[in-house]
Structures are given as C-alpha cells and as structure tokens.
mmCIF file of C-alpha atoms in Angstrom:
data_model
loop_
_atom_site.group_PDB
_atom_site.id
_atom_site.type_symbol
_atom_site.label_atom_id
_atom_site.label_comp_id
_atom_site.label_asym_id
_atom_site.label_seq_id
_atom_site.Cartn_x
_atom_site.Cartn_y
_atom_site.Cartn_z
ATOM 1 C CA MET A 1063 6.746 9.737 -2.083
ATOM 2 C CA SER A 1064 10.278 11.039 -1.756
ATOM 3 C CA ALA A 1065 13.071 8.720 -0.706
ATOM 4 C CA LEU A 1066 14.147 8.997 2.917
ATOM 5 C CA LEU A 1067 17.526 10.380 1.826
ATOM 6 C CA GLU A 1068 18.313 11.751 -1.618
ATOM 7 C CA VAL A 1069 21.614 12.970 -3.021
ATOM 8 C CA ASP A 1070 21.148 14.826 -6.301
ATOM 9 C CA ALA A 1071 24.126 15.630 -8.565
ATOM 10 C CA VAL A 1072 26.382 16.542 -5.643
ATOM 11 C CA ARG A 1073 29.883 17.905 -6.157
ATOM 12 C CA ALA A 1074 32.143 18.180 -3.111
ATOM 13 C CA GLY A 1075 35.771 18.156 -2.098
ATOM 14 C CA TYR A 1076 38.465 20.009 -0.234
ATOM 15 C CA GLY A 1077 38.816 23.659 -1.165
ATOM 16 C CA SER A 1078 39.099 23.958 -4.919
ATOM 17 C CA VAL A 1079 39.875 20.238 -5.328
ATOM 18 C CA MET A 1080 36.688 18.400 -6.226
ATOM 19 C CA ILE A 1081 36.639 14.719 -5.200
ATOM 20 C CA VAL A 1082 32.940 13.947 -5.783
ATOM 21 C CA HIS A 1083 31.504 14.830 -9.205
ATOM 22 C CA ASP A 1084 27.739 14.929 -9.824
ATOM 23 C CA VAL A 1085 26.977 11.894 -7.651
ATOM 24 C CA SER A 1086 23.346 10.934 -7.132
ATOM 25 C CA LEU A 1087 21.872 8.238 -4.908
ATOM 26 C CA ARG A 1088 18.828 7.466 -2.814
ATOM 27 C CA LEU A 1089 18.131 5.606 0.404
ATOM 28 C CA GLU A 1090 14.639 4.309 1.034
ATOM 29 C CA ARG A 1091 13.114 3.606 4.426
ATOM 30 C CA GLY A 1092 14.327 0.315 5.854
ATOM 31 C CA GLU A 1093 17.098 -0.152 3.303
ATOM 32 C CA LEU A 1094 20.741 -1.049 3.722
ATOM 33 C CA VAL A 1095 22.667 0.516 0.842
ATOM 34 C CA THR A 1096 26.408 0.087 0.319
ATOM 35 C CA ILE A 1097 28.812 2.319 -1.594
ATOM 36 C CA ILE A 1098 31.852 0.521 -2.992
ATOM 37 C CA GLY A 1099 34.713 1.549 -5.239
ATOM 38 C CA PRO A 1100 38.490 1.758 -5.431
ATOM 39 C CA ASN A 1101 40.550 3.831 -3.038
ATOM 40 C CA GLY A 1102 40.232 7.521 -3.838
ATOM 41 C CA ALA A 1103 36.822 7.111 -5.473
ATOM 42 C CA GLY A 1104 35.255 9.717 -3.167
ATOM 43 C CA LYS A 1105 33.195 7.379 -0.998
ATOM 44 C CA SER A 1106 34.107 8.827 2.389
ATOM 45 C CA THR A 1107 34.069 12.358 0.996
ATOM 46 C CA LEU A 1108 30.483 11.791 -0.106
ATOM 47 C CA LEU A 1109 29.388 10.703 3.372
ATOM 48 C CA LYS A 1110 31.045 13.746 4.930
ATOM 49 C CA ALA A 1111 29.286 16.035 2.455
ATOM 50 C CA ILE A 1112 25.917 14.436 3.232
ATOM 51 C CA PHE A 1113 26.503 14.928 6.964
ATOM 52 C CA GLY A 1114 27.613 18.547 6.599
ATOM 53 C CA LEU A 1115 31.275 17.965 7.452
ATOM 54 C CA LEU A 1116 32.336 19.163 3.986
ATOM 55 C CA PRO A 1117 30.700 21.870 1.868
ATOM 56 C CA VAL A 1118 28.640 20.889 -1.167
ATOM 57 C CA SER A 1119 29.715 22.946 -4.183
ATOM 58 C CA GLU A 1120 26.794 21.925 -6.383
ATOM 59 C CA GLY A 1121 23.736 19.716 -6.071
ATOM 60 C CA GLN A 1122 21.362 18.957 -3.230
ATOM 61 C CA VAL A 1123 20.969 16.660 -0.241
ATOM 62 C CA ARG A 1124 17.376 16.053 0.854
ATOM 63 C CA LEU A 1125 15.997 14.269 3.903
ATOM 64 C CA GLU A 1126 12.353 13.229 3.687
ATOM 65 C CA GLY A 1127 11.974 15.648 0.772
ATOM 66 C CA ASN A 1128 13.401 18.635 2.640
ATOM 67 C CA GLU A 1129 16.693 20.149 1.574
ATOM 68 C CA VAL A 1130 19.472 19.797 4.147
ATOM 69 C CA THR A 1131 22.413 20.711 1.920
ATOM 70 C CA ASP A 1132 25.254 22.216 3.957
ATOM 71 C CA GLU A 1133 23.319 22.127 7.218
ATOM 72 C CA MET A 1134 25.521 21.952 10.310
ATOM 73 C CA PRO A 1135 26.139 18.369 11.546
ATOM 74 C CA SER A 1136 24.398 19.213 14.838
ATOM 75 C CA ARG A 1137 21.287 20.158 12.857
ATOM 76 C CA ILE A 1138 21.560 16.996 10.716
ATOM 77 C CA VAL A 1139 21.658 14.924 13.904
ATOM 78 C CA ARG A 1140 18.540 16.610 15.262
ATOM 79 C CA LEU A 1141 16.768 15.833 11.980
ATOM 80 C CA GLY A 1142 17.465 12.118 12.434
ATOM 81 C CA VAL A 1143 20.812 11.279 10.822
ATOM 82 C CA SER A 1144 23.742 9.764 12.742
ATOM 83 C CA PHE A 1145 27.264 9.235 11.413
ATOM 84 C CA VAL A 1146 29.883 6.671 12.454
ATOM 85 C CA PRO A 1147 33.324 7.724 11.165
ATOM 86 C CA GLN A 1148 35.987 5.126 10.493
ATOM 87 C CA THR A 1149 38.336 6.261 13.263
ATOM 88 C CA GLU A 1150 38.162 8.215 16.527
ATOM 89 C CA ASN A 1151 34.530 7.181 16.917
ATOM 90 C CA VAL A 1152 34.487 6.439 20.667
ATOM 91 C CA PHE A 1153 35.836 8.109 23.816
ATOM 92 C CA PRO A 1154 38.656 5.755 24.915
ATOM 93 C CA SER A 1155 38.824 7.007 28.504
ATOM 94 C CA LEU A 1156 35.090 6.528 29.111
ATOM 95 C CA THR A 1157 33.255 3.302 29.877
ATOM 96 C CA ILE A 1158 30.817 1.654 27.508
ATOM 97 C CA ARG A 1159 27.904 3.056 29.458
ATOM 98 C CA GLU A 1160 29.441 6.538 29.598
ATOM 99 C CA ASN A 1161 30.024 6.486 25.833
ATOM 100 C CA LEU A 1162 26.385 5.613 25.283
ATOM 101 C CA ALA A 1163 25.250 8.351 27.656
ATOM 102 C CA MET A 1164 27.372 10.824 25.685
ATOM 103 C CA GLY A 1165 25.721 9.584 22.492
ATOM 104 C CA GLY A 1166 22.337 10.398 23.994
ATOM 105 C CA TYR A 1167 23.254 13.895 25.122
ATOM 106 C CA GLN A 1168 20.457 15.463 23.052
ATOM 107 C CA ARG A 1169 17.763 13.208 24.479
ATOM 108 C CA SER A 1170 15.339 14.755 26.922
ATOM 109 C CA GLY A 1171 15.034 13.098 30.300
ATOM 110 C CA ASP A 1172 16.645 9.873 31.462
ATOM 111 C CA VAL A 1173 18.740 7.930 28.950
ATOM 112 C CA ASP A 1174 18.791 4.674 30.945
ATOM 113 C CA ASP A 1175 15.919 3.052 29.058
ATOM 114 C CA ARG A 1176 17.514 3.834 25.693
ATOM 115 C CA ILE A 1177 20.887 2.523 26.861
ATOM 116 C CA ALA A 1178 19.186 -0.743 27.832
ATOM 117 C CA GLU A 1179 17.485 -0.947 24.427
ATOM 118 C CA VAL A 1180 20.712 -0.325 22.531
ATOM 119 C CA LEU A 1181 22.709 -2.782 24.626
ATOM 120 C CA GLY A 1182 20.089 -5.376 23.746
ATOM 121 C CA LEU A 1183 21.435 -5.274 20.181
ATOM 122 C CA PHE A 1184 25.038 -5.677 21.328
ATOM 123 C CA PRO A 1185 25.315 -8.484 23.893
ATOM 124 C CA GLU A 1186 29.121 -8.314 23.890
ATOM 125 C CA LEU A 1187 28.814 -4.769 25.249
ATOM 126 C CA ALA A 1188 25.935 -5.527 27.613
ATOM 127 C CA GLU A 1189 28.120 -8.078 29.418
ATOM 128 C CA ARG A 1190 30.594 -5.402 30.562
ATOM 129 C CA PRO A 1191 29.031 -1.918 30.543
ATOM 130 C CA GLY A 1192 31.649 -0.637 33.000
ATOM 131 C CA ALA A 1193 34.625 -1.519 30.784
ATOM 132 C CA ARG A 1194 36.606 1.398 29.405
ATOM 133 C CA ALA A 1195 36.566 1.729 25.624
ATOM 134 C CA SER A 1196 40.373 1.709 25.606
ATOM 135 C CA HIS A 1197 40.260 -1.897 26.865
ATOM 136 C CA LEU A 1198 37.967 -3.149 24.093
ATOM 137 C CA SER A 1199 38.985 -5.088 21.014
ATOM 138 C CA GLY A 1200 38.723 -3.445 17.604
ATOM 139 C CA GLY A 1201 35.447 -5.197 16.884
ATOM 140 C CA GLN A 1202 34.000 -4.232 20.249
ATOM 141 C CA ARG A 1203 34.996 -0.606 19.691
ATOM 142 C CA GLN A 1204 33.209 -0.589 16.355
ATOM 143 C CA ALA A 1205 30.159 -2.137 17.978
ATOM 144 C CA LEU A 1206 30.282 0.605 20.626
ATOM 145 C CA ALA A 1207 30.592 3.324 17.966
ATOM 146 C CA ILE A 1208 27.498 1.996 16.210
ATOM 147 C CA ALA A 1209 25.627 1.633 19.495
ATOM 148 C CA ARG A 1210 26.491 5.206 20.468
ATOM 149 C CA ALA A 1211 25.192 6.479 17.114
ATOM 150 C CA LEU A 1212 21.887 4.707 17.766
ATOM 151 C CA MET A 1213 21.272 6.469 21.082
ATOM 152 C CA LEU A 1214 19.261 9.259 19.410
ATOM 153 C CA ASP A 1215 16.918 6.893 17.501
ATOM 154 C CA PRO A 1216 18.140 7.982 14.055
ATOM 155 C CA LYS A 1217 16.145 7.465 10.902
ATOM 156 C CA VAL A 1218 19.375 7.198 8.897
ATOM 157 C CA LEU A 1219 22.724 5.773 9.957
ATOM 158 C CA LEU A 1220 25.792 6.682 7.883
ATOM 159 C CA LEU A 1221 28.788 4.364 8.343
ATOM 160 C CA ASP A 1222 32.308 4.854 7.000
ATOM 161 C CA GLU A 1223 34.194 1.548 6.762
ATOM 162 C CA PRO A 1224 32.636 -0.096 9.844
ATOM 163 C CA THR A 1225 34.665 -3.324 9.431
ATOM 164 C CA ALA A 1226 38.040 -1.809 8.489
ATOM 165 C CA ALA A 1227 41.004 -3.767 9.934
ATOM 166 C CA LEU A 1228 38.769 -6.348 11.612
ATOM 167 C CA SER A 1229 39.238 -10.107 11.441
ATOM 168 C CA PRO A 1230 36.762 -12.131 9.331
ATOM 169 C CA VAL A 1231 34.987 -13.277 12.500
ATOM 170 C CA ARG A 1232 34.631 -9.728 13.843
ATOM 171 C CA ARG A 1233 33.512 -8.478 10.416
ATOM 172 C CA GLY A 1234 30.773 -11.071 10.394
ATOM 173 C CA GLU A 1235 29.629 -9.992 13.842
ATOM 174 C CA ILE A 1236 29.435 -6.335 12.803
ATOM 175 C CA PHE A 1237 27.494 -7.184 9.643
ATOM 176 C CA ASP A 1238 25.095 -9.278 11.730
ATOM 177 C CA ARG A 1239 24.521 -6.308 14.040
ATOM 178 C CA LEU A 1240 23.922 -3.974 11.101
ATOM 179 C CA GLN A 1241 21.255 -6.310 9.748
ATOM 180 C CA ALA A 1242 19.585 -6.253 13.160
ATOM 181 C CA VAL A 1243 19.691 -2.442 13.132
ATOM 182 C CA ARG A 1244 18.020 -2.411 9.710
ATOM 183 C CA GLU A 1245 15.362 -4.855 10.925
ATOM 184 C CA GLY A 1246 14.700 -2.388 13.738
ATOM 185 C CA GLY A 1247 13.652 0.225 11.179
ATOM 186 C CA VAL A 1248 16.830 2.274 10.716
ATOM 187 C CA ALA A 1249 17.991 2.889 7.133
ATOM 188 C CA LEU A 1250 21.741 2.447 6.625
ATOM 189 C CA LEU A 1251 24.078 3.996 4.054
ATOM 190 C CA MET A 1252 27.485 2.359 4.332
ATOM 191 C CA VAL A 1253 30.880 2.803 2.702
ATOM 192 C CA GLU A 1254 32.690 -0.526 2.851
ATOM 193 C CA GLN A 1255 35.921 -1.967 1.450
ATOM 194 C CA ASN A 1256 34.991 -5.534 2.418
ATOM 195 C CA ALA A 1257 32.627 -5.352 -0.492
ATOM 196 C CA ARG A 1258 31.776 -8.996 -1.022
ATOM 197 C CA GLU A 1259 30.360 -9.434 2.480
ATOM 198 C CA ALA A 1260 28.643 -6.040 2.415
ATOM 199 C CA LEU A 1261 26.979 -6.596 -0.949
ATOM 200 C CA ALA A 1262 25.604 -9.935 0.180
ATOM 201 C CA ILE A 1263 23.466 -8.206 2.838
ATOM 202 C CA SER A 1264 22.688 -4.982 0.946
ATOM 203 C CA ASP A 1265 19.365 -4.125 -0.650
ATOM 204 C CA ARG A 1266 21.140 -1.981 -3.221
ATOM 205 C CA ALA A 1267 24.657 -0.790 -3.953
ATOM 206 C CA TYR A 1268 26.420 2.005 -5.776
ATOM 207 C CA LEU A 1269 29.823 1.752 -7.408
ATOM 208 C CA LEU A 1270 31.828 4.979 -7.491
ATOM 209 C CA VAL A 1271 34.834 5.410 -9.758
ATOM 210 C CA ASP A 1272 36.860 8.620 -9.867
ATOM 211 C CA GLY A 1273 34.212 10.375 -7.806
ATOM 212 C CA ARG A 1274 31.380 9.554 -10.203
ATOM 213 C CA ASN A 1275 28.441 7.150 -10.351
ATOM 214 C CA ALA A 1276 29.610 4.106 -12.300
ATOM 215 C CA HIS A 1277 26.929 1.526 -11.523
ATOM 216 C CA GLU A 1278 23.817 0.907 -9.401
ATOM 217 C CA GLN A 1279 22.355 -2.529 -8.764
ATOM 218 C CA ALA A 1280 20.778 -4.703 -6.103
ATOM 219 C CA GLY A 1281 23.499 -5.832 -3.705
ATOM 220 C CA PRO A 1282 23.496 -9.582 -4.500
ATOM 221 C CA GLU A 1283 23.200 -8.807 -8.216
ATOM 222 C CA MET A 1284 26.226 -6.516 -8.091
ATOM 223 C CA LEU A 1285 28.088 -9.219 -6.202
ATOM 224 C CA ALA A 1286 27.296 -11.629 -9.041
ATOM 225 C CA ASN A 1287 28.116 -9.095 -11.780
ATOM 226 C CA PRO A 1288 31.237 -10.519 -13.491
ATOM 227 C CA GLU A 1289 32.594 -7.157 -14.584
ATOM 228 C CA VAL A 1290 32.248 -5.639 -11.114
ATOM 229 C CA GLY A 1291 33.668 -8.808 -9.568
ATOM 230 C CA ARG A 1292 36.701 -8.824 -11.827
ATOM 231 C CA MET A 1293 37.497 -5.122 -11.473
ATOM 232 C CA PHE A 1294 36.610 -4.351 -7.839
ATOM 233 C CA LEU A 1295 35.998 -7.519 -5.820
ATOM 234 C CA GLY A 1296 39.091 -9.551 -6.706
ATOM 235 C CA LEU A 1297 37.034 -12.319 -8.309
ATOM 236 C CA ASP A 1298 37.935 -14.370 -11.332
ATOM 237 C CA SER A 1299 34.808 -14.416 -13.507
ATOM 238 C CA ALA A 1300 35.651 -17.902 -14.738
ATOM 239 C CA ASP A 1301 35.236 -19.674 -11.429
ATOM 240 C CA GLY A 1302 34.148 -17.078 -8.857
ATOM 241 C CA GLU A 1303 37.243 -17.649 -6.693
ATOM 242 C CA ASP A 1304 39.717 -15.042 -5.564
ATOM 243 C CA GLY A 1305 41.814 -13.805 -8.448
ATOM 244 C CA ALA A 1306 45.583 -14.144 -8.501
#
C-alpha cells in the first residue's frame, strides 16, 4: 500500500531560487514525523510546497497514492490535509469558540459537536471558550491554532515550528497535545527547531541540510546519533550534555 503522504524528489523555492532540492519523504498512517535541520535548510519551504502555497518545480506530492502536486490549498484541505503555520495562525479579535467555528467553515451542518470534541483535547481552551485569542498566552495561541486545524477531521496535520518561542513548560504541553492528536488517528508531519524534545516523541525523522535529504532515522535513534547530536542538537557526544 502507498504511504498516506509521499513526497518524491521535490524541488521548490521562490521564483528562480530553488530552496528545496530533490527531497523525498513519506508519512504513514498514525505516524508523527519530524523534519529537523539548520536554519535555511528548506524545512518550512517544503511544508509550503506540500500544501500548495509554493509551486513545485520538479517531483511529485501524493496523498493516499493520488497526485496532489500544486493543487490549491483549498483543495488540499478538502482532501484531508490541514496546515498550522508558525505565525498568524489564529484570528486575534475572535474568541476561542469563534476561531474554532471558522476552522470548521467547510463542515456541513452544525459544528458544535466537533468544537466540543476538539476542546476535549485542549482543556486549557475548554475552560474559557469565550476568551479572545488576543488575550491568550503564546502557548494557548498555539494550542488554539492546532485545535482550529483539527476542526475538519484531517488525515494529515502539517505543523511549522509549533513550539517556537515557547517556554520549556509550554513546549512540553504542546508536545503532549500532539501525541494525543496522533493517538486519535491523525498523522503529523512537523518542522521543529526544538529538535531534542520533538525527536523523543517522533516515530521517524528527516534531517535536511542545504535543502537536501541528509539523513532518515527513527526519532529516538536520531536523537541518540552522536554525529547528528554534535552537529544539530548541541550535544557533546562524550557525555550527552549540552555542548559549550
């Protein structure tokens, strides 16, 4: 059987400037897969190309075996893929409940039952559904962005730096929620700079360097890989502690 999501030798960028070069990856049903790499490696560009926000110059993107390369994002959403960008991912002037209702705009019929289901995964949001997003903490906003993306029951959730600029406590809360989302049957493909924490909960991981595949490994195995740890995770291979 085909993987749920397949990226095959994709090249993408901005105009004539290619950022992603022949990158391939796969996401199986029920997996959490993390993409790590240095700044400028093409991680976010890759997610945007998968979601149709940037054109693919070469290669293919397939969902459940069907090609979706360069489909419009609205079409990608209808096919079962949701995307949480790093910034500007909620409506600040709307309440939590209103944000979720906006996330479910393509649902037929009443969205109240789905809002209740989604809030069940995010108790910190369920406690104050009438609060405006502008009054939420950074971690709560990220939780709301993820919750809003879940309103359409996606098969695949793409996340770009979901814990950026969050405190260690808030990062842990977001990672806990993402594991709960995976346990609910949604496959996740995540770009993450807080790589050590992300790899620890990932089924598999890809390392991108200069817009190219550099390494693929199970998440905990990549976390324990001394070369990856030394070069990209700030670990000293001699003792496993943070490097100087």
